[in-house]
mmCIF file of C-alpha atoms (C1' of nucleotides) in Angstrom:
data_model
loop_
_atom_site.group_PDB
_atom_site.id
_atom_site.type_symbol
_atom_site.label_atom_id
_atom_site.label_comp_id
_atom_site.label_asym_id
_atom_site.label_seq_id
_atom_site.Cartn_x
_atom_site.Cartn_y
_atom_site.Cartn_z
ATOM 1 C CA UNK A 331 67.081 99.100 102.593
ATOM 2 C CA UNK A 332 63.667 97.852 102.798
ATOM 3 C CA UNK A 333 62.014 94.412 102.211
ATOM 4 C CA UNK A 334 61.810 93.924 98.518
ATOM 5 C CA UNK A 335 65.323 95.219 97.519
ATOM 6 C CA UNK A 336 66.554 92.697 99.847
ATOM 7 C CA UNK A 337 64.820 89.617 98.701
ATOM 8 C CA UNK A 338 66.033 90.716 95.275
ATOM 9 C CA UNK A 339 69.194 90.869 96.359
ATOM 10 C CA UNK A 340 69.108 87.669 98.139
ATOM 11 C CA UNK A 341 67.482 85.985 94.968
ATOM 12 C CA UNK A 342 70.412 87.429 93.089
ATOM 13 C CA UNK A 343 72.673 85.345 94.749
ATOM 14 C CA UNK A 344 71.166 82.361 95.681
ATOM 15 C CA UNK A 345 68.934 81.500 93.431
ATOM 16 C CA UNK A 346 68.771 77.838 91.529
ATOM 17 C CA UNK A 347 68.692 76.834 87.828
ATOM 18 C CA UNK A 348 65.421 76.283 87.515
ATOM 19 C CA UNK A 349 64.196 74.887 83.758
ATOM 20 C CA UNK A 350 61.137 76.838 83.926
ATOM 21 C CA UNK A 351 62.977 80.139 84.791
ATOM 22 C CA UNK A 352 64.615 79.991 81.557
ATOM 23 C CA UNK A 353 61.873 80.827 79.073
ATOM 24 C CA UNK A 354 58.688 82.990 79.332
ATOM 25 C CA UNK A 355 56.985 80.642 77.273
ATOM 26 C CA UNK A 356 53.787 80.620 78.871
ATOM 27 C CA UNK A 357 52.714 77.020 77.881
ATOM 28 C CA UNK A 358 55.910 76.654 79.860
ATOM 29 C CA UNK A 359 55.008 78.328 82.800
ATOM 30 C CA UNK A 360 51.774 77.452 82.894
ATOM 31 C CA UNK A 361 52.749 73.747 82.495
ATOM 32 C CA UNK A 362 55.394 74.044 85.476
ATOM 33 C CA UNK A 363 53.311 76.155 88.068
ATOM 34 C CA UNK A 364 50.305 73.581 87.394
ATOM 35 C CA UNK A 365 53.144 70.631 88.707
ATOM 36 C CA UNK A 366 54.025 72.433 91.535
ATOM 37 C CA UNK A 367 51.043 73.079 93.083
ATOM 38 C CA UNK A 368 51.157 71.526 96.530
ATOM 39 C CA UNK A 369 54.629 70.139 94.965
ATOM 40 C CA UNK A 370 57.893 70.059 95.802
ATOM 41 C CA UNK A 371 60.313 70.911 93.121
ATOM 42 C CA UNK A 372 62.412 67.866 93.324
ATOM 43 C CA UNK A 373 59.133 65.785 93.352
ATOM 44 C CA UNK A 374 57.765 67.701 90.009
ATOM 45 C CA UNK A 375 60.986 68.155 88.324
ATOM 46 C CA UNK A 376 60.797 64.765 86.630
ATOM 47 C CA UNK A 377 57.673 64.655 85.497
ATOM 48 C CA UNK A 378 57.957 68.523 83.942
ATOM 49 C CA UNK A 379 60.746 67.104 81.551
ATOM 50 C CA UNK A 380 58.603 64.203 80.700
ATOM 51 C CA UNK A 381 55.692 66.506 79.982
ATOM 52 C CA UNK A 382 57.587 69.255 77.975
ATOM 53 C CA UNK A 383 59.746 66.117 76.351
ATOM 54 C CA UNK A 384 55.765 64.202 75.227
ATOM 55 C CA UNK A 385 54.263 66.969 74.701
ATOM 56 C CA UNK A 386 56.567 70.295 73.553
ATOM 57 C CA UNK A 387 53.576 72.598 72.553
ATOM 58 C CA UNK A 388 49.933 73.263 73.973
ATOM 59 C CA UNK A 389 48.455 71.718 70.748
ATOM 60 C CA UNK A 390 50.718 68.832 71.322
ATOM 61 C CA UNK A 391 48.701 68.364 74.750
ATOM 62 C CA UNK A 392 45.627 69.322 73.181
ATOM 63 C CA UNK A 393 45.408 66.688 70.599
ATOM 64 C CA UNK A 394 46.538 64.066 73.198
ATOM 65 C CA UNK A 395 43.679 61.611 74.607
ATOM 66 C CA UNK A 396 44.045 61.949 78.463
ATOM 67 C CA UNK A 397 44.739 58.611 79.079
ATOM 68 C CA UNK A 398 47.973 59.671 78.211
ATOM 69 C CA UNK A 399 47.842 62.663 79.964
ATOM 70 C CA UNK A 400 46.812 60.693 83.165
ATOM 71 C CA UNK A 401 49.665 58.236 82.647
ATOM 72 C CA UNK A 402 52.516 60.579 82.508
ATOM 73 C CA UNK A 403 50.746 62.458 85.425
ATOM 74 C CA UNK A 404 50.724 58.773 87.703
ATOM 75 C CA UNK A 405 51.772 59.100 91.308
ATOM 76 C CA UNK A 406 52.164 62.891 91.461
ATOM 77 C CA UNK A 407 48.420 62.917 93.077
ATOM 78 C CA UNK A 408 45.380 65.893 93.168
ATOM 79 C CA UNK A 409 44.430 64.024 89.342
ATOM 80 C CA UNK A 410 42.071 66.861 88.735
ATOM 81 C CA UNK A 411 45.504 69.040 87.817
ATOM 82 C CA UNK A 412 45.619 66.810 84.836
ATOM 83 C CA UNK A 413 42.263 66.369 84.231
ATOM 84 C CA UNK A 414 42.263 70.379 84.587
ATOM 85 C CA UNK A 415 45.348 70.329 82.534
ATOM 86 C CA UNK A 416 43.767 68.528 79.087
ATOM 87 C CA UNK A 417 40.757 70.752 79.472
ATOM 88 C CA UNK A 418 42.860 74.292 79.581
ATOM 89 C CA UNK A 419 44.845 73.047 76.584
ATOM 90 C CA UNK A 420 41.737 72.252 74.772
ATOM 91 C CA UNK A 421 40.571 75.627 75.297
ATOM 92 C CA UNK A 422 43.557 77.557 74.309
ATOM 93 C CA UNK A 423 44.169 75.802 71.123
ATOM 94 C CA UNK A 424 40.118 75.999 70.145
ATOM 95 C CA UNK A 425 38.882 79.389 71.672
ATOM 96 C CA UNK A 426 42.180 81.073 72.144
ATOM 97 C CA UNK A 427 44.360 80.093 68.885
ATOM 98 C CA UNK A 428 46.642 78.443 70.483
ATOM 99 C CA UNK A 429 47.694 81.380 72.814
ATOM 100 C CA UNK A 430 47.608 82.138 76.272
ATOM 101 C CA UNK A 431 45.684 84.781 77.450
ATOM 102 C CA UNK A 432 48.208 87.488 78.786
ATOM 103 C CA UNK A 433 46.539 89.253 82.156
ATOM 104 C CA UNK A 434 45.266 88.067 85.395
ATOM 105 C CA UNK A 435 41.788 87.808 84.672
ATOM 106 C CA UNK A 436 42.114 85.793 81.666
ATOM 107 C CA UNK A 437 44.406 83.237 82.930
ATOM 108 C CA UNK A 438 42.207 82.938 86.092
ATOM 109 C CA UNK A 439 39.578 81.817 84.127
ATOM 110 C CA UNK A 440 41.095 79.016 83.036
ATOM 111 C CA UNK A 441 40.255 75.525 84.528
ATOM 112 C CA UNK A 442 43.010 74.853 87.163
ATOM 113 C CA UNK A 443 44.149 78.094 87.420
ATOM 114 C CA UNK A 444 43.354 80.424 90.542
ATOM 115 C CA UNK A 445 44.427 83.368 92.615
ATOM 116 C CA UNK A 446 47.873 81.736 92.701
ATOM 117 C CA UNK A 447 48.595 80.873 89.305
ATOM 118 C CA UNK A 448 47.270 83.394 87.355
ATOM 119 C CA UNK A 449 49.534 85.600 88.879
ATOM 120 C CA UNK A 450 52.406 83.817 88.659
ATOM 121 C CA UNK A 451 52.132 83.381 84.923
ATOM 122 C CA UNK A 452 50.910 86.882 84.660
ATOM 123 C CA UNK A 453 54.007 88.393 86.297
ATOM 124 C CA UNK A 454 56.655 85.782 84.928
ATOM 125 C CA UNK A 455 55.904 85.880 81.336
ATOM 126 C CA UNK A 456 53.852 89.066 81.118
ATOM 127 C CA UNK A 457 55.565 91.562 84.071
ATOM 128 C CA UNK A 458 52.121 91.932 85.125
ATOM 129 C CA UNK A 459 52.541 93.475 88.258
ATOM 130 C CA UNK A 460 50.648 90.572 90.359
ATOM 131 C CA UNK A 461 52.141 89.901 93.851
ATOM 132 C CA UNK A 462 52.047 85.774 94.107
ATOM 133 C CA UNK A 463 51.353 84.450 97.618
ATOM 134 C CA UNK A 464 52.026 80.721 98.022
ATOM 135 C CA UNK A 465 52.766 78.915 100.580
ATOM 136 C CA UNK A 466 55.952 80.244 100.707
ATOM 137 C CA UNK A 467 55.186 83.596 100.760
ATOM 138 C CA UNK A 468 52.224 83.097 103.806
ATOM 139 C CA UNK A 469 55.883 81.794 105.626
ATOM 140 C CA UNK A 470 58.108 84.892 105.001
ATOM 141 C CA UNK A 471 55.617 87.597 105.465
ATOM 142 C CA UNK A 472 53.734 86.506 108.699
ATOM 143 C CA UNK A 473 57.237 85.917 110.273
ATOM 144 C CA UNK A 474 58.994 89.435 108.870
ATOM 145 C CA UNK A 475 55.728 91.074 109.673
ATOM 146 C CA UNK A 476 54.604 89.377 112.882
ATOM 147 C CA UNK A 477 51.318 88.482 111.341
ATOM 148 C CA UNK A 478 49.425 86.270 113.690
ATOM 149 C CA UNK A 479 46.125 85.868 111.430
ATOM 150 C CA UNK A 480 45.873 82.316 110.469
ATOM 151 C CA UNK A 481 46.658 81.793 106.989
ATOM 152 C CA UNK A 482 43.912 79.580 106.036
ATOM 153 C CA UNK A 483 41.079 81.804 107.442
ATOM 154 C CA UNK A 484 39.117 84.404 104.660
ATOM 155 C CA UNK A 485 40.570 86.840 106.561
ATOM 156 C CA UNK A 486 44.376 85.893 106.432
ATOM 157 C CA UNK A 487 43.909 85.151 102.744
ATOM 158 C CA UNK A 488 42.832 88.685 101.841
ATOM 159 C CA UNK A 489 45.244 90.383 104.382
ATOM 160 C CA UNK A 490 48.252 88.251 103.088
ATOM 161 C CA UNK A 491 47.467 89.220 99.408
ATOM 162 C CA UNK A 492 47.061 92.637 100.366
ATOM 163 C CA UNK A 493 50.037 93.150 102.139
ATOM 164 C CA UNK A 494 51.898 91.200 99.497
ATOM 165 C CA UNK A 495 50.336 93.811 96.852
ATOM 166 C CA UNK A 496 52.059 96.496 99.512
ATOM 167 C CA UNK A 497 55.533 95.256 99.332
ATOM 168 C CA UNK A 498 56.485 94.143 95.863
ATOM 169 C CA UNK A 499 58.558 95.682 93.579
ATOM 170 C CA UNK A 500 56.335 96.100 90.078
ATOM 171 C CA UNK A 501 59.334 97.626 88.086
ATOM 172 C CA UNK A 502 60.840 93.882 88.900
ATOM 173 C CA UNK A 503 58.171 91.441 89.599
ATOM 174 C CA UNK A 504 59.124 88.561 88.061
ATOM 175 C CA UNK A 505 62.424 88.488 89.550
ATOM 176 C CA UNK A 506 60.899 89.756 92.671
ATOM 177 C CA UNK A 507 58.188 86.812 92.717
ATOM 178 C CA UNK A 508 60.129 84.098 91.871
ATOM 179 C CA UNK A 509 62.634 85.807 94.516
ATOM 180 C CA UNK A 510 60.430 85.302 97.709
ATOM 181 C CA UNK A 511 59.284 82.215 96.846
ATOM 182 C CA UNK A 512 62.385 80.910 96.336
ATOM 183 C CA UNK A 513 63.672 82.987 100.019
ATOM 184 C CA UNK A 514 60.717 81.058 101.758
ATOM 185 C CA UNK A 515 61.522 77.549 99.923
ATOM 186 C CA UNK A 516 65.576 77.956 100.836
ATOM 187 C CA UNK A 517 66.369 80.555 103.748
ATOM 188 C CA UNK A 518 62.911 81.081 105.580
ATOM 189 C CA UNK A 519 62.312 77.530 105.641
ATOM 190 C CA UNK A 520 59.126 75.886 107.447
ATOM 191 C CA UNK A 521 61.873 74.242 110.564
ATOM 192 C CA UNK A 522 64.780 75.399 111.227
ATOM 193 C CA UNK A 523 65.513 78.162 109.038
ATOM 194 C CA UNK A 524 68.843 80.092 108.745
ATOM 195 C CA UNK A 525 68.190 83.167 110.674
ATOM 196 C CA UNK A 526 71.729 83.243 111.765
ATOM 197 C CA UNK A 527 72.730 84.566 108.364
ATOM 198 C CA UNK A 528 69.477 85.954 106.892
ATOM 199 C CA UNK A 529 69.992 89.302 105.441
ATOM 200 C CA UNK A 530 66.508 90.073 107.168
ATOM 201 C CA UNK A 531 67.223 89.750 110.628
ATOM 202 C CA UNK A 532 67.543 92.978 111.782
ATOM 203 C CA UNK A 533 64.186 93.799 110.617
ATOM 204 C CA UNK A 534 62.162 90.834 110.870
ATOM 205 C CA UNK A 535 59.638 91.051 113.859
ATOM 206 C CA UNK A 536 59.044 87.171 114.430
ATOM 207 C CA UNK A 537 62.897 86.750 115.140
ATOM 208 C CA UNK A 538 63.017 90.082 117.548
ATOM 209 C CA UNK A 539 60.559 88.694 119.550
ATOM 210 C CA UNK A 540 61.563 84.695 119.209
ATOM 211 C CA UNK A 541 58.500 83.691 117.491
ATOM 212 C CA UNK A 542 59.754 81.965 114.361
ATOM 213 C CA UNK A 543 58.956 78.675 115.069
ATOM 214 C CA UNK A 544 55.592 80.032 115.906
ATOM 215 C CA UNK A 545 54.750 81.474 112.420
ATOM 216 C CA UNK A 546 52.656 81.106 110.505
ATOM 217 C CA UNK A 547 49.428 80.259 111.865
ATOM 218 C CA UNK A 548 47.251 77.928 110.338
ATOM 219 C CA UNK A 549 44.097 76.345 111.503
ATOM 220 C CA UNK A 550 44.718 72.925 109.692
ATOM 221 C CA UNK A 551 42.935 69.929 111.543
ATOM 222 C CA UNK A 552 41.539 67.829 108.883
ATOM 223 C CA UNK A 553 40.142 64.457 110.077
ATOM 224 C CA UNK A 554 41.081 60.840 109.192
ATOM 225 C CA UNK A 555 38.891 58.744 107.470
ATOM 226 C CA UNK A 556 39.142 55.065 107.526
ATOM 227 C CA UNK A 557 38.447 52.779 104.564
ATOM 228 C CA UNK A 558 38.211 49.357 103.742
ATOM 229 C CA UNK A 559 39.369 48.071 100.257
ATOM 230 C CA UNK A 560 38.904 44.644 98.679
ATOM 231 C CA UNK A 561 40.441 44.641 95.538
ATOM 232 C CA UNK A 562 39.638 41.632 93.474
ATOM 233 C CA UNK A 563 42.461 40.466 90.986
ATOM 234 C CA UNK A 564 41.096 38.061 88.398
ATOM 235 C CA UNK A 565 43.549 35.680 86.867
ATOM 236 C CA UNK A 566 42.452 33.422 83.767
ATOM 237 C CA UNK A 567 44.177 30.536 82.404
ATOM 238 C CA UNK A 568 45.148 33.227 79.195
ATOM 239 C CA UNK A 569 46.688 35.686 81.576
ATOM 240 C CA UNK A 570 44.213 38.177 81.551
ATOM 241 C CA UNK A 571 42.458 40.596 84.408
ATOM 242 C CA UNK A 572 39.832 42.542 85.030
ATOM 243 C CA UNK A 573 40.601 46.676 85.364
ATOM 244 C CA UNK A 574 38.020 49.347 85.631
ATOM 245 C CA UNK A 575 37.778 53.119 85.164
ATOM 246 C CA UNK A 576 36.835 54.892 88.501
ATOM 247 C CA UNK A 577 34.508 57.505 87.516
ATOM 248 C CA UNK A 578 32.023 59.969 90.025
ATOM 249 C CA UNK A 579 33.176 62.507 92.829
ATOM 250 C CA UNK A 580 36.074 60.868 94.814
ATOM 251 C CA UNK A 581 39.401 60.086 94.802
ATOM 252 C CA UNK A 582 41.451 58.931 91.628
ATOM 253 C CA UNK A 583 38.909 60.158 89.422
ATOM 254 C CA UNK A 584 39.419 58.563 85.306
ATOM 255 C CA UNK A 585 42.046 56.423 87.297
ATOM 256 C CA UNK A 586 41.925 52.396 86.774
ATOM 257 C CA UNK A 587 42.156 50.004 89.354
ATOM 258 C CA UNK A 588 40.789 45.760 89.877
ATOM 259 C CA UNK A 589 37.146 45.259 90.386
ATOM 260 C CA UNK A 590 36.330 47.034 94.078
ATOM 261 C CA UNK A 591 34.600 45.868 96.796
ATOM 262 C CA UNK A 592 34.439 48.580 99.560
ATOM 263 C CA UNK A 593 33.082 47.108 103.061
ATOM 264 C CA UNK A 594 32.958 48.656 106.938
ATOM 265 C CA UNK A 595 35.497 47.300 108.181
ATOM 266 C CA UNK A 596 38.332 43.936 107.450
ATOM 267 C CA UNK A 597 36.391 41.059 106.014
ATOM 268 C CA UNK A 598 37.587 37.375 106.108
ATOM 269 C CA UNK A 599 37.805 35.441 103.223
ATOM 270 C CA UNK A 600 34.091 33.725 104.030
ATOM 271 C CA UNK A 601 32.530 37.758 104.370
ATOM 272 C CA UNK A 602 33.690 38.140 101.137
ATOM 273 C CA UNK A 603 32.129 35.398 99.240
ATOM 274 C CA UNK A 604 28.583 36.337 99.013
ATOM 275 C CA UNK A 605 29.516 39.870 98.054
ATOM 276 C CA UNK A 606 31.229 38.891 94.852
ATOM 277 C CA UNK A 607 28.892 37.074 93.894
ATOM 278 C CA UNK A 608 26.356 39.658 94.101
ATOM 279 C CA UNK A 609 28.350 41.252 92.201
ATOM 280 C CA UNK A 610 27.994 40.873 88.479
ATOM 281 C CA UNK A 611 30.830 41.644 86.460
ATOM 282 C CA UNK A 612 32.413 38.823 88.466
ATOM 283 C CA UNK A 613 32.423 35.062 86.707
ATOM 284 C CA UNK A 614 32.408 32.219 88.709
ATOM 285 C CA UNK A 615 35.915 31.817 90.541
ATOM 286 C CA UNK A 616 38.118 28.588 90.938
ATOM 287 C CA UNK A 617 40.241 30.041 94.055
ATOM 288 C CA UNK A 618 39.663 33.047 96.154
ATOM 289 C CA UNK A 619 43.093 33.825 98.273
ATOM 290 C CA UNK A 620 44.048 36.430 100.240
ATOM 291 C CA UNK A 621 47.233 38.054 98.689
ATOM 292 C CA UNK A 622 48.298 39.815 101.837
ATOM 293 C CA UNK A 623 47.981 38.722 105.199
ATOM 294 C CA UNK A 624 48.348 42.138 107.034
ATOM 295 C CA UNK A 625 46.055 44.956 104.974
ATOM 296 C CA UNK A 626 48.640 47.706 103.071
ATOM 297 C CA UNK A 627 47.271 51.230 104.585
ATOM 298 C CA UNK A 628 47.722 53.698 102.076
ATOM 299 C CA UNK A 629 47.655 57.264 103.484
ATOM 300 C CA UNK A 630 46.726 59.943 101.784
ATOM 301 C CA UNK A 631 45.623 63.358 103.521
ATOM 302 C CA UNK A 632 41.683 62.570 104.387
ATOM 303 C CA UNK A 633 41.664 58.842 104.082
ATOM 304 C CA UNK A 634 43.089 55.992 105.259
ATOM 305 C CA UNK A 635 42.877 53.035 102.836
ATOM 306 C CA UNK A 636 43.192 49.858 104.574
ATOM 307 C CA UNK A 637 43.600 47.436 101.412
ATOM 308 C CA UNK A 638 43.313 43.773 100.887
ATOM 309 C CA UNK A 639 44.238 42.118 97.631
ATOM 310 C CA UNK A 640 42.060 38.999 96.695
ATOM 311 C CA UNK A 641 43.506 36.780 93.739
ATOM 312 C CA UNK A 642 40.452 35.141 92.422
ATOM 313 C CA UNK A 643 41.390 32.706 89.591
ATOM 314 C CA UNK A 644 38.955 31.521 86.940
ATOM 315 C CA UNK A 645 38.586 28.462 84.524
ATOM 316 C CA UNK A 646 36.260 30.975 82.195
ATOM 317 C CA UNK A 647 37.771 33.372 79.736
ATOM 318 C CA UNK A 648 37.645 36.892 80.714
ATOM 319 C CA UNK A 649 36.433 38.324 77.339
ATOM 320 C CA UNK A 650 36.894 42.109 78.449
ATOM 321 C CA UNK A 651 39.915 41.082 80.481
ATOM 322 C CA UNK A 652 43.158 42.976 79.752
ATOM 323 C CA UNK A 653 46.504 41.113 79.225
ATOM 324 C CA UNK A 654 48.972 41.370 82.145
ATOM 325 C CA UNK A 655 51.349 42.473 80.303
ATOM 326 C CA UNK A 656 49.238 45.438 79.191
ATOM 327 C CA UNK A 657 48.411 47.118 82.361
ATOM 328 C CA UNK A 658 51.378 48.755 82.909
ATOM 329 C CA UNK A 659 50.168 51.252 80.135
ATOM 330 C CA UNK A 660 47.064 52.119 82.419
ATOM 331 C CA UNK A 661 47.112 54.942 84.653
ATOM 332 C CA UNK A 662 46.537 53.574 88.096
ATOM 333 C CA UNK A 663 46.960 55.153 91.642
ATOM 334 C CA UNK A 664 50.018 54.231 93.563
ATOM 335 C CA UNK A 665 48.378 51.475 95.472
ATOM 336 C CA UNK A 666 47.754 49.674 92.503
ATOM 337 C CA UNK A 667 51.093 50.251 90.972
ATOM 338 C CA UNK A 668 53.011 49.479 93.985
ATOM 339 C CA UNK A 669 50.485 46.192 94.272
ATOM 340 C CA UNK A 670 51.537 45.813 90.562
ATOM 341 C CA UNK A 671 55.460 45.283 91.345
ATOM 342 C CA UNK A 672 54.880 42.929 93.598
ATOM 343 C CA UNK A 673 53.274 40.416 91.955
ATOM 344 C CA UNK A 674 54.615 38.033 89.972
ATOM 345 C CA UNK A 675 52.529 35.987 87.458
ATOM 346 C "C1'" DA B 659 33.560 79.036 105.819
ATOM 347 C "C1'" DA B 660 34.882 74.207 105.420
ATOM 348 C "C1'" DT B 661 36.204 70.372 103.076
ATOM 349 C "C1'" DA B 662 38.034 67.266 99.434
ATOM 350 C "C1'" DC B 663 41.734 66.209 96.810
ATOM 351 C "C1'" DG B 664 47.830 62.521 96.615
ATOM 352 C "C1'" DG B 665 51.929 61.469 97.362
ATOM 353 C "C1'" DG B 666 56.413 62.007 99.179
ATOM 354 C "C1'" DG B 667 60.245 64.017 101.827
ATOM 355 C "C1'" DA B 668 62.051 66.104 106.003
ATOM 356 C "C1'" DT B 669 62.145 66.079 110.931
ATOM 357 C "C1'" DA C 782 53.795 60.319 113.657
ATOM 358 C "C1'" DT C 783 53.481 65.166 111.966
ATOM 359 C "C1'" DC C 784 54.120 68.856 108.848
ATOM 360 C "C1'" DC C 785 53.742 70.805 104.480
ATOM 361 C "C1'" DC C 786 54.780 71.411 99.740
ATOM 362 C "C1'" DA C 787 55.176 77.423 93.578
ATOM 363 C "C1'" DG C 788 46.660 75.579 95.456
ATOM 364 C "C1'" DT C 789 42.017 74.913 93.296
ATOM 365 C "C1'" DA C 790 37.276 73.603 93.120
ATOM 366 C "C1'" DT C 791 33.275 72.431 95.378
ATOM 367 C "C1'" DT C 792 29.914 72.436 98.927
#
DNA sequence: AATACGGGGAT
DNA sequence: ATCCCAGTATT
């Protein structure tokens, strides 16, 4: 027996009750594979019930503003998924009627779909015979093949879909898809996976010649940057504050957050002074305190963000402020949200 | 061909 | 700490 029959076989067997498995609705699939990107499944899980449960069709999504869409989406990161997500919906409901389209090169051309998605809904709800190569997949085959080309290269990415293309089974591909994905996420795990009982081993080349733990390749060495954040938290006497929109290139795009002051490095409280003043939006302050003594680092995967939190209190009435209460209804990145908790007012 | 883009869970 | 997750868009 050969590759694919296996992994059906094995996906036969072992495969979990996923919600998104049971429909071919693609506004279902679409809406599930756009989670998961760079996602675990227990860390999207949540958040596809809340979407499907707000918003149950693509119109539904459509007609939503995407504040709302950005809110339900807080603290699953890579915003421009949602941002991505709005726009697609838009399009379907005004250029496409409302439906998806149903082959490869359609769905690619929608915003936030690629190579990836496009053929998973293609083969899921439309048996469009479309091999799928996630991460998972880069794992099984350079291991069961011995493939040392780094995944990340050009190269590797048009070998990997290639050979994928070579080994699927079209009369079953959506079955078959879902089936190696779901053999790299459980049995051909990243460490330590279960070749001791892996109906592959006889086969696979990477455990023949012990280099399992070696497999894949990838050229990944992105570099740290470090940033300095001084948030400033304004506090008037009506228990209001002062959010903004981010908007440009960076991170958290359309997210809120307290006014921003970004410097080179730590500043004291002294350092900080002159620079709020200079800055505008800012009304004359009563107190300026530093919230936290040691800066909260927030890690994500280019930047560190070494943060400070400044409460600056004010006798003046912050006319555009927002009530406290209120900002829980804004979507904010986890360092503000986790900031958020802690205070007490 | 590289790099930016989040956050969390497993080791 | 490090890896990596049902990747995509931009430079």
């Amino acid at each position: 027996m050969t590759f694919a029959p296996k992994i059906l076989n094995w996906y036969h067997e072992h495969q979990r009750d996923l919600p998104w498995r049971q429909t071919r609705d693609p506004y279902k699939v679409w809406l599930s594979e756009i989670i998961l990107q760079q996602t675990r499944v227990a860390q999207g899980m949540p958040y596809y019930l809340r979407f499907v449960e707000a918003f149950p069709t693509v119109h539904d999504l459509a007609n939503a503003p995407e504040e709302q869409v950005l809110k339900l989406w807080q603290g699953l990161g890579y915003y421009s998924r949602a941002r991505n997500l709005h726009a697609t919906a838009k399009t379907v409901v005004e250029d496409f009627d409302g439906k998806f389209p149903d082959t490869y090169k359609g769905l690619k051309s929608l915003k936030g779909v690629g190579d990836y998605t496009a053929s998973a809904i293609a083969s899921f709800c439309f048996d469009a015979p479309e091999p799928v190569v996630d991460g998972n997949v880069y794992r099984v085959l350079s291991r069961y093949f011995g493939i040392d080309i780094p995944i990340n290269s050009t190269e590797g990415i048009k070998y990997f879909k290639e050979l994928a293309r070579e080994v699927m089974d079209s009369e079953n591909i959506r079955d078959y898809n879902q089936g190696i994905m779901e053999f790299g996420a459980i049995q051909c795990a990243p460490k330590k996976p279960y070749c001791l009982l892996c109906p592959l081993q006889e086969s696979c080349v990477a455990l023949q010649e012990n280099k399992v733990d070696q497999l894949p390749i990838n050229l990944n060495k992105t570099k740290i940057r470090n940033r300095y954040f001084n948030y400033l938290v304004l506090l008037d006497d009506d228990g209001n504050t002062i959010l903004e929109q981010r908007t440009g290139k960076g991170i958290w795009q359309n997210l809120y957050q307290f006014p921003l002051i970004e410097s080179e490095r730590m500043l004291q409280a002294k350092e900080l002074r002159p620079l709020i003043n200079e800055n505008n939006t800012v009304p004359e302050t009563e107190s300026l305190s530093l919230y936290n003594n040691e800066p909260v680092v927030h890690k994500l995967s280019h930047q560190h963000l070494h943060t400070q939190f400044w409460i600056l209190k004010t006798s003046d009435i912050l006319k555009e402020g927002t009530p406290w209460e209120e900002i829980g209804g804004f979507p904010v990145p986890v360092l503000i949200a986790d900031f958020i908790k802690t205070l007490k007012i």
